[in-house]
PDB file of C-alpha atoms in Angstrom:
ATOM      1  CA  UNK A   1     -59.669  21.366 -53.983  1.00  0.00           C
ATOM      2  CA  UNK A   2     -58.496  24.634 -56.029  1.00  0.00           C
ATOM      3  CA  UNK A   3     -55.430  26.546 -54.794  1.00  0.00           C
ATOM      4  CA  UNK A   4     -53.773  29.795 -55.573  1.00  0.00           C
ATOM      5  CA  UNK A   5     -50.849  30.793 -54.126  1.00  0.00           C
ATOM      6  CA  UNK A   6     -50.212  34.763 -53.474  1.00  0.00           C
ATOM      7  CA  UNK A   7     -46.540  35.822 -53.515  1.00  0.00           C
ATOM      8  CA  UNK A   8     -44.045  33.586 -54.648  1.00  0.00           C
ATOM      9  CA  UNK A   9     -41.029  34.164 -52.221  1.00  0.00           C
ATOM     10  CA  UNK A  10     -39.212  31.049 -49.909  1.00  0.00           C
ATOM     11  CA  UNK A  11     -42.785  29.760 -48.640  1.00  0.00           C
ATOM     12  CA  UNK A  12     -44.559  29.973 -52.220  1.00  0.00           C
ATOM     13  CA  UNK A  13     -42.322  28.530 -54.025  1.00  0.00           C
ATOM     14  CA  UNK A  14     -41.633  25.419 -51.598  1.00  0.00           C
ATOM     15  CA  UNK A  15     -45.444  25.154 -51.558  1.00  0.00           C
ATOM     16  CA  UNK A  16     -45.643  25.151 -55.298  1.00  0.00           C
ATOM     17  CA  UNK A  17     -43.057  22.565 -55.364  1.00  0.00           C
ATOM     18  CA  UNK A  18     -45.009  20.349 -53.232  1.00  0.00           C
ATOM     19  CA  UNK A  19     -48.591  21.010 -54.144  1.00  0.00           C
ATOM     20  CA  UNK A  20     -48.492  20.442 -57.595  1.00  0.00           C
ATOM     21  CA  UNK A  21     -48.098  16.838 -57.740  1.00  0.00           C
ATOM     22  CA  UNK A  22     -50.456  15.913 -54.770  1.00  0.00           C
ATOM     23  CA  UNK A  23     -53.757  14.578 -55.805  1.00  0.00           C
ATOM     24  CA  UNK A  24     -55.495  15.933 -53.030  1.00  0.00           C
ATOM     25  CA  UNK A  25     -55.028  19.369 -54.551  1.00  0.00           C
ATOM     26  CA  UNK A  26     -54.991  21.023 -57.827  1.00  0.00           C
ATOM     27  CA  UNK A  27     -52.939  24.476 -57.945  1.00  0.00           C
ATOM     28  CA  UNK A  28     -54.889  26.553 -60.175  1.00  0.00           C
ATOM     29  CA  UNK A  29     -52.936  29.813 -60.336  1.00  0.00           C
ATOM     30  CA  UNK A  30     -49.638  31.676 -58.561  1.00  0.00           C
ATOM     31  CA  UNK A  31     -49.200  35.693 -58.463  1.00  0.00           C
ATOM     32  CA  UNK A  32     -46.500  37.498 -58.447  1.00  0.00           C
ATOM     33  CA  UNK A  33     -45.477  40.768 -59.763  1.00  0.00           C
ATOM     34  CA  UNK A  34     -41.621  39.249 -60.265  1.00  0.00           C
ATOM     35  CA  UNK A  35     -41.087  38.659 -63.863  1.00  0.00           C
ATOM     36  CA  UNK A  36     -42.039  35.276 -65.094  1.00  0.00           C
ATOM     37  CA  UNK A  37     -39.035  33.986 -66.405  1.00  0.00           C
ATOM     38  CA  UNK A  38     -37.232  35.179 -63.167  1.00  0.00           C
ATOM     39  CA  UNK A  39     -40.176  32.402 -61.180  1.00  0.00           C
ATOM     40  CA  UNK A  40     -39.325  29.654 -63.376  1.00  0.00           C
ATOM     41  CA  UNK A  41     -35.655  29.795 -62.645  1.00  0.00           C
ATOM     42  CA  UNK A  42     -36.179  30.007 -58.903  1.00  0.00           C
ATOM     43  CA  UNK A  43     -38.802  27.058 -59.081  1.00  0.00           C
ATOM     44  CA  UNK A  44     -36.379  24.896 -61.152  1.00  0.00           C
ATOM     45  CA  UNK A  45     -33.508  25.436 -59.101  1.00  0.00           C
ATOM     46  CA  UNK A  46     -33.324  25.976 -55.284  1.00  0.00           C
ATOM     47  CA  UNK A  47     -30.219  26.461 -52.943  1.00  0.00           C
ATOM     48  CA  UNK A  48     -31.681  24.663 -50.127  1.00  0.00           C
ATOM     49  CA  UNK A  49     -33.730  21.961 -51.709  1.00  0.00           C
ATOM     50  CA  UNK A  50     -32.194  21.513 -55.323  1.00  0.00           C
ATOM     51  CA  UNK A  51     -33.549  21.030 -58.654  1.00  0.00           C
ATOM     52  CA  UNK A  52     -36.997  20.687 -59.604  1.00  0.00           C
ATOM     53  CA  UNK A  53     -37.677  16.860 -60.276  1.00  0.00           C
ATOM     54  CA  UNK A  54     -39.354  16.454 -63.538  1.00  0.00           C
ATOM     55  CA  UNK A  55     -39.839  18.854 -66.271  1.00  0.00           C
ATOM     56  CA  UNK A  56     -40.956  22.261 -66.332  1.00  0.00           C
ATOM     57  CA  UNK A  57     -41.378  25.023 -68.564  1.00  0.00           C
ATOM     58  CA  UNK A  58     -43.189  27.954 -69.218  1.00  0.00           C
ATOM     59  CA  UNK A  59     -46.032  28.175 -71.974  1.00  0.00           C
ATOM     60  CA  UNK A  60     -48.038  31.230 -73.068  1.00  0.00           C
ATOM     61  CA  UNK A  61     -48.892  32.573 -69.371  1.00  0.00           C
ATOM     62  CA  UNK A  62     -48.853  29.291 -67.297  1.00  0.00           C
ATOM     63  CA  UNK A  63     -45.747  27.293 -65.941  1.00  0.00           C
ATOM     64  CA  UNK A  64     -46.211  23.323 -67.076  1.00  0.00           C
ATOM     65  CA  UNK A  65     -44.871  20.936 -64.991  1.00  0.00           C
ATOM     66  CA  UNK A  66     -45.271  17.224 -66.013  1.00  0.00           C
ATOM     67  CA  UNK A  67     -48.860  17.292 -67.008  1.00  0.00           C
ATOM     68  CA  UNK A  68     -50.039  20.215 -65.038  1.00  0.00           C
ATOM     69  CA  UNK A  69     -50.385  23.493 -65.934  1.00  0.00           C
ATOM     70  CA  UNK A  70     -50.319  26.449 -63.797  1.00  0.00           C
ATOM     71  CA  UNK A  71     -51.573  30.040 -64.575  1.00  0.00           C
ATOM     72  CA  UNK A  72     -49.132  32.897 -63.877  1.00  0.00           C
ATOM     73  CA  UNK A  73     -50.717  35.883 -62.461  1.00  0.00           C
ATOM     74  CA  UNK A  74     -48.508  39.275 -62.177  1.00  0.00           C
ATOM     75  CA  UNK A  75     -50.836  41.642 -60.165  1.00  0.00           C
ATOM     76  CA  UNK A  76     -50.006  43.891 -57.612  1.00  0.00           C
ATOM     77  CA  UNK A  77     -53.120  43.964 -54.963  1.00  0.00           C
ATOM     78  CA  UNK A  78     -55.509  41.214 -54.470  1.00  0.00           C
ATOM     79  CA  UNK A  79     -58.698  43.200 -55.734  1.00  0.00           C
ATOM     80  CA  UNK A  80     -57.055  42.708 -58.974  1.00  0.00           C
ATOM     81  CA  UNK A  81     -57.309  39.110 -59.142  1.00  0.00           C
ATOM     82  CA  UNK A  82     -59.506  36.673 -60.887  1.00  0.00           C
ATOM     83  CA  UNK A  83     -59.984  34.190 -58.142  1.00  0.00           C
ATOM     84  CA  UNK A  84     -64.019  33.953 -59.038  1.00  0.00           C
ATOM     85  CA  UNK A  85     -63.423  33.414 -62.840  1.00  0.00           C
ATOM     86  CA  UNK A  86     -60.678  30.384 -61.864  1.00  0.00           C
ATOM     87  CA  UNK A  87     -63.224  29.022 -58.952  1.00  0.00           C
ATOM     88  CA  UNK A  88     -60.565  29.181 -56.410  1.00  0.00           C
ATOM     89  CA  UNK A  89     -61.419  27.370 -52.716  1.00  0.00           C
ATOM     90  CA  UNK A  90     -58.379  28.570 -50.983  1.00  0.00           C
ATOM     91  CA  UNK A  91     -56.008  31.401 -51.457  1.00  0.00           C
ATOM     92  CA  UNK A  92     -52.547  30.957 -49.571  1.00  0.00           C
ATOM     93  CA  UNK A  93     -51.395  34.284 -49.158  1.00  0.00           C
ATOM     94  CA  UNK A  94     -47.686  34.188 -49.099  1.00  0.00           C
ATOM     95  CA  UNK A  95     -46.824  37.673 -50.052  1.00  0.00           C
ATOM     96  CA  UNK A  96     -46.395  38.965 -46.034  1.00  0.00           C
ATOM     97  CA  UNK A  97     -48.628  42.196 -47.355  1.00  0.00           C
ATOM     98  CA  UNK A  98     -51.827  41.187 -46.787  1.00  0.00           C
ATOM     99  CA  UNK A  99     -52.012  39.973 -43.246  1.00  0.00           C
ATOM    100  CA  UNK A 100     -54.437  42.004 -41.649  1.00  0.00           C
ATOM    101  CA  UNK A 101     -58.585  41.225 -42.344  1.00  0.00           C
ATOM    102  CA  UNK A 102     -58.450  43.992 -44.555  1.00  0.00           C
ATOM    103  CA  UNK A 103     -55.871  43.155 -46.768  1.00  0.00           C
ATOM    104  CA  UNK A 104     -56.674  39.388 -46.851  1.00  0.00           C
ATOM    105  CA  UNK A 105     -60.725  39.960 -47.294  1.00  0.00           C
ATOM    106  CA  UNK A 106     -59.684  41.770 -50.905  1.00  0.00           C
ATOM    107  CA  UNK A 107     -58.767  38.058 -51.844  1.00  0.00           C
ATOM    108  CA  UNK A 108     -62.810  37.157 -50.698  1.00  0.00           C
ATOM    109  CA  UNK A 109     -64.091  40.214 -52.786  1.00  0.00           C
ATOM    110  CA  UNK A 110     -61.851  38.854 -55.757  1.00  0.00           C
ATOM    111  CA  UNK A 111     -63.913  35.359 -55.696  1.00  0.00           C
ATOM    112  CA  UNK A 112     -61.929  32.822 -53.389  1.00  0.00           C
ATOM    113  CA  UNK A 113     -63.648  31.017 -50.777  1.00  0.00           C
ATOM    114  CA  UNK A 114     -61.087  31.296 -47.894  1.00  0.00           C
ATOM    115  CA  UNK A 115     -57.429  32.591 -47.361  1.00  0.00           C
ATOM    116  CA  UNK A 116     -54.659  30.925 -45.498  1.00  0.00           C
ATOM    117  CA  UNK A 117     -52.169  33.215 -44.450  1.00  0.00           C
ATOM    118  CA  UNK A 118     -48.556  31.932 -44.281  1.00  0.00           C
ATOM    119  CA  UNK A 119     -47.603  34.048 -41.138  1.00  0.00           C
ATOM    120  CA  UNK A 120     -49.145  35.480 -37.900  1.00  0.00           C
ATOM    121  CA  UNK A 121     -51.499  37.971 -39.060  1.00  0.00           C
ATOM    122  CA  UNK A 122     -53.049  40.766 -37.253  1.00  0.00           C
ATOM    123  CA  UNK A 123     -55.689  40.183 -33.731  1.00  0.00           C
ATOM    124  CA  UNK A 124     -58.445  40.516 -36.118  1.00  0.00           C
ATOM    125  CA  UNK A 125     -57.561  37.606 -38.117  1.00  0.00           C
ATOM    126  CA  UNK A 126     -58.295  34.230 -35.859  1.00  0.00           C
ATOM    127  CA  UNK A 127     -54.720  32.693 -34.791  1.00  0.00           C
ATOM    128  CA  UNK A 128     -54.957  28.938 -34.887  1.00  0.00           C
ATOM    129  CA  UNK A 129     -51.573  26.708 -34.710  1.00  0.00           C
ATOM    130  CA  UNK A 130     -52.463  23.096 -36.258  1.00  0.00           C
ATOM    131  CA  UNK A 131     -52.102  20.630 -33.607  1.00  0.00           C
ATOM    132  CA  UNK A 132     -53.090  22.536 -30.927  1.00  0.00           C
ATOM    133  CA  UNK A 133     -56.271  24.781 -31.993  1.00  0.00           C
ATOM    134  CA  UNK A 134     -57.066  23.865 -35.500  1.00  0.00           C
ATOM    135  CA  UNK A 135     -60.341  21.834 -34.258  1.00  0.00           C
ATOM    136  CA  UNK A 136     -61.610  25.389 -33.693  1.00  0.00           C
ATOM    137  CA  UNK A 137     -62.194  25.968 -37.494  1.00  0.00           C
ATOM    138  CA  UNK A 138     -65.472  25.722 -38.936  1.00  0.00           C
ATOM    139  CA  UNK A 139     -66.776  26.630 -42.301  1.00  0.00           C
ATOM    140  CA  UNK A 140     -67.879  30.337 -40.869  1.00  0.00           C
ATOM    141  CA  UNK A 141     -64.291  31.479 -40.839  1.00  0.00           C
ATOM    142  CA  UNK A 142     -63.000  32.600 -44.034  1.00  0.00           C
ATOM    143  CA  UNK A 143     -59.766  33.992 -43.032  1.00  0.00           C
ATOM    144  CA  UNK A 144     -56.888  31.969 -40.470  1.00  0.00           C
ATOM    145  CA  UNK A 145     -53.546  32.935 -39.575  1.00  0.00           C
ATOM    146  CA  UNK A 146     -51.301  29.158 -38.927  1.00  0.00           C
ATOM    147  CA  UNK A 147     -48.975  31.516 -37.118  1.00  0.00           C
ATOM    148  CA  UNK A 148     -45.785  31.535 -37.951  1.00  0.00           C
ATOM    149  CA  UNK A 149     -42.813  28.823 -37.433  1.00  0.00           C
ATOM    150  CA  UNK A 150     -41.590  29.576 -34.224  1.00  0.00           C
ATOM    151  CA  UNK A 151     -44.777  29.760 -33.383  1.00  0.00           C
ATOM    152  CA  UNK A 152     -45.818  26.517 -34.368  1.00  0.00           C
ATOM    153  CA  UNK A 153     -42.376  25.054 -32.446  1.00  0.00           C
ATOM    154  CA  UNK A 154     -43.250  27.039 -29.679  1.00  0.00           C
ATOM    155  CA  UNK A 155     -47.002  26.859 -28.712  1.00  0.00           C
ATOM    156  CA  UNK A 156     -46.536  22.993 -28.145  1.00  0.00           C
ATOM    157  CA  UNK A 157     -43.768  22.911 -26.323  1.00  0.00           C
ATOM    158  CA  UNK A 158     -45.118  25.594 -23.741  1.00  0.00           C
ATOM    159  CA  UNK A 159     -48.745  23.802 -23.789  1.00  0.00           C
ATOM    160  CA  UNK A 160     -47.171  20.668 -22.565  1.00  0.00           C
ATOM    161  CA  UNK A 161     -44.713  22.157 -20.132  1.00  0.00           C
ATOM    162  CA  UNK A 162     -47.878  23.781 -18.384  1.00  0.00           C
ATOM    163  CA  UNK A 163     -49.129  20.556 -17.327  1.00  0.00           C
ATOM    164  CA  UNK A 164     -46.465  20.838 -14.692  1.00  0.00           C
ATOM    165  CA  UNK A 165     -46.642  24.547 -14.551  1.00  0.00           C
ATOM    166  CA  UNK A 166     -44.968  27.774 -15.815  1.00  0.00           C
ATOM    167  CA  UNK A 167     -43.913  30.603 -14.106  1.00  0.00           C
ATOM    168  CA  UNK A 168     -42.316  32.375 -16.476  1.00  0.00           C
ATOM    169  CA  UNK A 169     -40.601  31.428 -19.798  1.00  0.00           C
ATOM    170  CA  UNK A 170     -37.662  32.642 -22.160  1.00  0.00           C
ATOM    171  CA  UNK A 171     -37.343  32.005 -25.099  1.00  0.00           C
ATOM    172  CA  UNK A 172     -34.168  32.063 -27.381  1.00  0.00           C
ATOM    173  CA  UNK A 173     -34.691  31.036 -31.273  1.00  0.00           C
ATOM    174  CA  UNK A 174     -31.386  30.623 -33.325  1.00  0.00           C
ATOM    175  CA  UNK A 175     -32.538  30.899 -36.926  1.00  0.00           C
ATOM    176  CA  UNK A 176     -31.043  30.836 -40.042  1.00  0.00           C
ATOM    177  CA  UNK A 177     -30.735  34.244 -41.812  1.00  0.00           C
ATOM    178  CA  UNK A 178     -33.774  35.273 -43.953  1.00  0.00           C
ATOM    179  CA  UNK A 179     -34.496  37.613 -46.985  1.00  0.00           C
ATOM    180  CA  UNK A 180     -36.137  40.224 -44.415  1.00  0.00           C
ATOM    181  CA  UNK A 181     -31.714  40.566 -43.781  1.00  0.00           C
ATOM    182  CA  UNK A 182     -29.479  41.943 -45.792  1.00  0.00           C
ATOM    183  CA  UNK A 183     -26.455  40.786 -47.807  1.00  0.00           C
ATOM    184  CA  UNK A 184     -24.193  43.738 -47.145  1.00  0.00           C
ATOM    185  CA  UNK A 185     -24.531  46.650 -44.716  1.00  0.00           C
ATOM    186  CA  UNK A 186     -27.187  48.807 -45.324  1.00  0.00           C
ATOM    187  CA  UNK A 187     -29.854  51.033 -43.837  1.00  0.00           C
ATOM    188  CA  UNK A 188     -32.539  49.338 -42.166  1.00  0.00           C
ATOM    189  CA  UNK A 189     -35.396  50.431 -40.046  1.00  0.00           C
ATOM    190  CA  UNK A 190     -34.468  47.985 -37.522  1.00  0.00           C
ATOM    191  CA  UNK A 191     -30.431  48.654 -37.404  1.00  0.00           C
ATOM    192  CA  UNK A 192     -29.338  45.273 -36.742  1.00  0.00           C
ATOM    193  CA  UNK A 193     -31.210  43.663 -39.833  1.00  0.00           C
ATOM    194  CA  UNK A 194     -29.116  46.124 -41.962  1.00  0.00           C
ATOM    195  CA  UNK A 195     -25.806  44.381 -41.181  1.00  0.00           C
ATOM    196  CA  UNK A 196     -24.368  41.742 -43.477  1.00  0.00           C
ATOM    197  CA  UNK A 197     -26.458  38.389 -42.601  1.00  0.00           C
ATOM    198  CA  UNK A 198     -23.723  36.196 -43.731  1.00  0.00           C
ATOM    199  CA  UNK A 199     -21.213  37.845 -41.474  1.00  0.00           C
ATOM    200  CA  UNK A 200     -22.632  37.862 -38.165  1.00  0.00           C
ATOM    201  CA  UNK A 201     -24.897  36.146 -35.282  1.00  0.00           C
ATOM    202  CA  UNK A 202     -27.837  39.350 -35.455  1.00  0.00           C
ATOM    203  CA  UNK A 203     -30.408  39.752 -32.716  1.00  0.00           C
ATOM    204  CA  UNK A 204     -33.703  40.965 -34.026  1.00  0.00           C
ATOM    205  CA  UNK A 205     -36.817  41.792 -32.816  1.00  0.00           C
ATOM    206  CA  UNK A 206     -39.629  39.438 -32.954  1.00  0.00           C
ATOM    207  CA  UNK A 207     -43.377  39.265 -31.574  1.00  0.00           C
ATOM    208  CA  UNK A 208     -43.450  35.761 -30.668  1.00  0.00           C
ATOM    209  CA  UNK A 209     -44.199  36.278 -27.053  1.00  0.00           C
ATOM    210  CA  UNK A 210     -47.581  38.404 -27.932  1.00  0.00           C
ATOM    211  CA  UNK A 211     -48.205  35.771 -30.188  1.00  0.00           C
ATOM    212  CA  UNK A 212     -48.351  33.043 -27.482  1.00  0.00           C
ATOM    213  CA  UNK A 213     -49.774  35.188 -25.156  1.00  0.00           C
ATOM    214  CA  UNK A 214     -52.524  35.423 -27.544  1.00  0.00           C
ATOM    215  CA  UNK A 215     -52.874  31.515 -27.254  1.00  0.00           C
ATOM    216  CA  UNK A 216     -52.080  30.330 -23.909  1.00  0.00           C
ATOM    217  CA  UNK A 217     -52.881  31.321 -20.071  1.00  0.00           C
ATOM    218  CA  UNK A 218     -49.517  32.893 -19.770  1.00  0.00           C
ATOM    219  CA  UNK A 219     -49.881  36.071 -19.883  1.00  0.00           C
ATOM    220  CA  UNK A 220     -47.204  38.148 -19.207  1.00  0.00           C
ATOM    221  CA  UNK A 221     -45.043  35.057 -18.276  1.00  0.00           C
ATOM    222  CA  UNK A 222     -42.837  35.250 -21.870  1.00  0.00           C
ATOM    223  CA  UNK A 223     -40.084  36.895 -23.106  1.00  0.00           C
ATOM    224  CA  UNK A 224     -38.513  36.065 -26.747  1.00  0.00           C
ATOM    225  CA  UNK A 225     -36.003  37.211 -29.322  1.00  0.00           C
ATOM    226  CA  UNK A 226     -34.334  35.274 -31.925  1.00  0.00           C
ATOM    227  CA  UNK A 227     -30.588  35.559 -33.356  1.00  0.00           C
ATOM    228  CA  UNK A 228     -30.443  34.981 -37.042  1.00  0.00           C
ATOM    229  CA  UNK A 229     -27.111  32.518 -37.481  1.00  0.00           C
ATOM    230  CA  UNK A 230     -25.082  32.448 -40.627  1.00  0.00           C
ATOM    231  CA  UNK A 231     -26.715  29.390 -41.795  1.00  0.00           C
ATOM    232  CA  UNK A 232     -29.165  29.139 -45.106  1.00  0.00           C
ATOM    233  CA  UNK A 233     -31.609  26.823 -42.980  1.00  0.00           C
ATOM    234  CA  UNK A 234     -32.741  25.624 -39.939  1.00  0.00           C
ATOM    235  CA  UNK A 235     -33.408  26.657 -36.621  1.00  0.00           C
ATOM    236  CA  UNK A 236     -32.784  25.376 -33.230  1.00  0.00           C
ATOM    237  CA  UNK A 237     -35.143  26.618 -30.221  1.00  0.00           C
ATOM    238  CA  UNK A 238     -33.770  26.989 -26.781  1.00  0.00           C
ATOM    239  CA  UNK A 239     -36.379  27.699 -24.103  1.00  0.00           C
ATOM    240  CA  UNK A 240     -35.262  28.393 -20.527  1.00  0.00           C
ATOM    241  CA  UNK A 241     -39.194  27.589 -18.051  1.00  0.00           C
ATOM    242  CA  UNK A 242     -39.333  28.342 -14.488  1.00  0.00           C
ATOM    243  CA  UNK A 243     -42.013  25.766 -13.767  1.00  0.00           C
ATOM    244  CA  UNK A 244     -44.266  25.653 -10.372  1.00  0.00           C
ATOM    245  CA  UNK A 245     -42.994  22.226  -9.321  1.00  0.00           C
ATOM    246  CA  UNK A 246     -39.579  20.963  -9.331  1.00  0.00           C
ATOM    247  CA  UNK A 247     -39.041  18.134 -11.940  1.00  0.00           C
ATOM    248  CA  UNK A 248     -36.187  16.167 -13.234  1.00  0.00           C
ATOM    249  CA  UNK A 249     -34.634  15.547 -16.792  1.00  0.00           C
ATOM    250  CA  UNK A 250     -36.257  11.896 -17.294  1.00  0.00           C
ATOM    251  CA  UNK A 251     -39.734  13.688 -16.702  1.00  0.00           C
ATOM    252  CA  UNK A 252     -39.645  15.693 -18.518  1.00  0.00           C
ATOM    253  CA  UNK A 253     -37.973  14.002 -21.617  1.00  0.00           C
ATOM    254  CA  UNK A 254     -40.736  11.133 -20.922  1.00  0.00           C
ATOM    255  CA  UNK A 255     -43.350  13.907 -21.296  1.00  0.00           C
ATOM    256  CA  UNK A 256     -42.137  14.735 -24.666  1.00  0.00           C
ATOM    257  CA  UNK A 257     -41.295  11.263 -26.095  1.00  0.00           C
ATOM    258  CA  UNK A 258     -44.990   9.913 -25.239  1.00  0.00           C
ATOM    259  CA  UNK A 259     -46.656  12.951 -26.846  1.00  0.00           C
ATOM    260  CA  UNK A 260     -44.475  12.829 -29.993  1.00  0.00           C
ATOM    261  CA  UNK A 261     -45.530   9.263 -29.873  1.00  0.00           C
ATOM    262  CA  UNK A 262     -49.019  10.116 -29.247  1.00  0.00           C
ATOM    263  CA  UNK A 263     -51.256  13.212 -29.499  1.00  0.00           C
ATOM    264  CA  UNK A 264     -48.674  15.103 -31.529  1.00  0.00           C
ATOM    265  CA  UNK A 265     -47.442  12.519 -33.590  1.00  0.00           C
ATOM    266  CA  UNK A 266     -46.207  13.801 -37.177  1.00  0.00           C
ATOM    267  CA  UNK A 267     -46.596  16.781 -35.543  1.00  0.00           C
ATOM    268  CA  UNK A 268     -43.643  17.344 -33.320  1.00  0.00           C
ATOM    269  CA  UNK A 269     -40.750  14.529 -32.911  1.00  0.00           C
ATOM    270  CA  UNK A 270     -38.280  13.307 -30.384  1.00  0.00           C
ATOM    271  CA  UNK A 271     -34.669  12.360 -30.791  1.00  0.00           C
ATOM    272  CA  UNK A 272     -31.302  11.690 -28.895  1.00  0.00           C
ATOM    273  CA  UNK A 273     -29.561  11.889 -31.454  1.00  0.00           C
ATOM    274  CA  UNK A 274     -26.237  14.037 -31.672  1.00  0.00           C
ATOM    275  CA  UNK A 275     -28.595  16.212 -34.150  1.00  0.00           C
ATOM    276  CA  UNK A 276     -26.745  19.603 -35.946  1.00  0.00           C
ATOM    277  CA  UNK A 277     -29.007  21.790 -37.592  1.00  0.00           C
ATOM    278  CA  UNK A 278     -27.864  20.161 -40.841  1.00  0.00           C
ATOM    279  CA  UNK A 279     -29.636  16.955 -39.810  1.00  0.00           C
ATOM    280  CA  UNK A 280     -32.979  18.282 -40.045  1.00  0.00           C
ATOM    281  CA  UNK A 281     -33.082  20.057 -43.583  1.00  0.00           C
ATOM    282  CA  UNK A 282     -36.219  18.707 -45.317  1.00  0.00           C
ATOM    283  CA  UNK A 283     -37.879  17.219 -41.464  1.00  0.00           C
ATOM    284  CA  UNK A 284     -41.394  17.770 -41.550  1.00  0.00           C
ATOM    285  CA  UNK A 285     -41.926  18.573 -37.921  1.00  0.00           C
ATOM    286  CA  UNK A 286     -43.048  21.630 -36.406  1.00  0.00           C
ATOM    287  CA  UNK A 287     -40.511  20.744 -33.686  1.00  0.00           C
ATOM    288  CA  UNK A 288     -37.797  17.989 -32.838  1.00  0.00           C
ATOM    289  CA  UNK A 289     -37.449  18.221 -29.439  1.00  0.00           C
ATOM    290  CA  UNK A 290     -33.528  17.193 -28.702  1.00  0.00           C
ATOM    291  CA  UNK A 291     -33.082  14.871 -25.240  1.00  0.00           C
ATOM    292  CA  UNK A 292     -29.728  14.740 -25.055  1.00  0.00           C
ATOM    293  CA  UNK A 293     -29.656  18.743 -24.295  1.00  0.00           C
ATOM    294  CA  UNK A 294     -32.980  18.554 -21.942  1.00  0.00           C
ATOM    295  CA  UNK A 295     -30.982  20.026 -18.645  1.00  0.00           C
ATOM    296  CA  UNK A 296     -32.553  20.668 -15.374  1.00  0.00           C
ATOM    297  CA  UNK A 297     -31.802  23.007 -12.289  1.00  0.00           C
ATOM    298  CA  UNK A 298     -34.373  22.317  -9.583  1.00  0.00           C
ATOM    299  CA  UNK A 299     -37.510  24.230 -10.900  1.00  0.00           C
ATOM    300  CA  UNK A 300     -35.833  25.539 -14.064  1.00  0.00           C
ATOM    301  CA  UNK A 301     -35.633  23.799 -17.178  1.00  0.00           C
ATOM    302  CA  UNK A 302     -34.439  23.962 -19.831  1.00  0.00           C
ATOM    303  CA  UNK A 303     -35.786  22.551 -23.673  1.00  0.00           C
ATOM    304  CA  UNK A 304     -33.754  22.437 -26.964  1.00  0.00           C
ATOM    305  CA  UNK A 305     -35.833  22.036 -30.437  1.00  0.00           C
ATOM    306  CA  UNK A 306     -34.775  22.092 -33.533  1.00  0.00           C
ATOM    307  CA  UNK A 307     -36.808  22.807 -36.862  1.00  0.00           C
ATOM    308  CA  UNK A 308     -36.591  23.108 -40.514  1.00  0.00           C
ATOM    309  CA  UNK A 309     -37.818  26.788 -40.850  1.00  0.00           C
ATOM    310  CA  UNK A 310     -38.962  26.160 -44.459  1.00  0.00           C
ATOM    311  CA  UNK A 311     -40.186  22.457 -44.743  1.00  0.00           C
ATOM    312  CA  UNK A 312     -41.184  21.935 -41.247  1.00  0.00           C
ATOM    313  CA  UNK A 313     -43.877  25.219 -41.552  1.00  0.00           C
ATOM    314  CA  UNK A 314     -45.307  24.353 -45.510  1.00  0.00           C
ATOM    315  CA  UNK A 315     -45.936  20.563 -44.028  1.00  0.00           C
ATOM    316  CA  UNK A 316     -48.137  22.703 -41.151  1.00  0.00           C
ATOM    317  CA  UNK A 317     -49.794  24.691 -44.278  1.00  0.00           C
ATOM    318  CA  UNK A 318     -50.883  21.334 -46.062  1.00  0.00           C
ATOM    319  CA  UNK A 319     -51.952  19.943 -42.513  1.00  0.00           C
ATOM    320  CA  UNK A 320     -54.243  23.107 -42.651  1.00  0.00           C
ATOM    321  CA  UNK A 321     -55.474  22.352 -46.333  1.00  0.00           C
ATOM    322  CA  UNK A 322     -56.283  18.559 -46.263  1.00  0.00           C
ATOM    323  CA  UNK A 323     -58.180  19.695 -43.118  1.00  0.00           C
ATOM    324  CA  UNK A 324     -60.380  22.310 -44.705  1.00  0.00           C
ATOM    325  CA  UNK A 325     -60.754  20.239 -47.038  1.00  0.00           C
ATOM    326  CA  UNK A 326     -62.389  18.238 -45.347  1.00  0.00           C
ATOM    327  CA  UNK A 327     -64.776  20.566 -43.725  1.00  0.00           C
ATOM    328  CA  UNK A 328     -65.671  22.047 -46.945  1.00  0.00           C
ATOM    329  CA  UNK A 329     -66.614  18.981 -48.894  1.00  0.00           C
TER     330      UNK A 329
END
């Protein structure tokens, strides 16, 4: 399978690192308007995941990593990209700019066979969460939104709890700061995002509830907020769920433990270790249920789950690529 990445931000660069030596794929090209020397530097050195393992250099208009050569393009719009000439099977749309059907379709017009977003796209793009409804994918579908890291965490948890029955759910995602925030106080259309990310605990607006209501039969029963905290990686998801029936802590934990061992294996995990956010860096799961922090008050249950918002999420992107590869072969 021949892969291209459009947009070399945090997710694009981590996917480069993970795909470059994966024998299941051929990473053919990347596209970003940043200077190529700067891109090389950011691929070679990463503040979270360390130095690139192996040799990596520039050669003409390509990045060479070991014996692999990846073409570097520098175009602003997908319509300018030569995906047909490069025989690209799937474009990973990681720029965050072309997330509606019209924008993502420009990759198809440029010759790519399929497009996989790295976020929750607009409602005109199918929203599919790996491990939940990915089986609905067929070869007639050309563009897929795999949701975001928060959606991938939350969907599974709410689906499992809904086997008991959910009256309502309040979700608070305590999340590391991101590139959509500012290093020092400055103007921003969402005022709080303009405050210095490393100096404050900052509530931000998110569309998680709307995404979950597209996936689950819980319309008007979900509310969500994200609170950005001054760490560079990781997230803790705090769910307060009103159930339809009383439940015990042991019953809830057993439900998640069995799910993690069986149908959700490799997607969710269950732990009774006293975890902190630093412990989940590099974890491949969409969420890690912290059984030590489960609490129940009659019908109200609180679930705490951890996830690496970059490594866990790119793990699901790779699962999608493997799944799509089987369908296309």
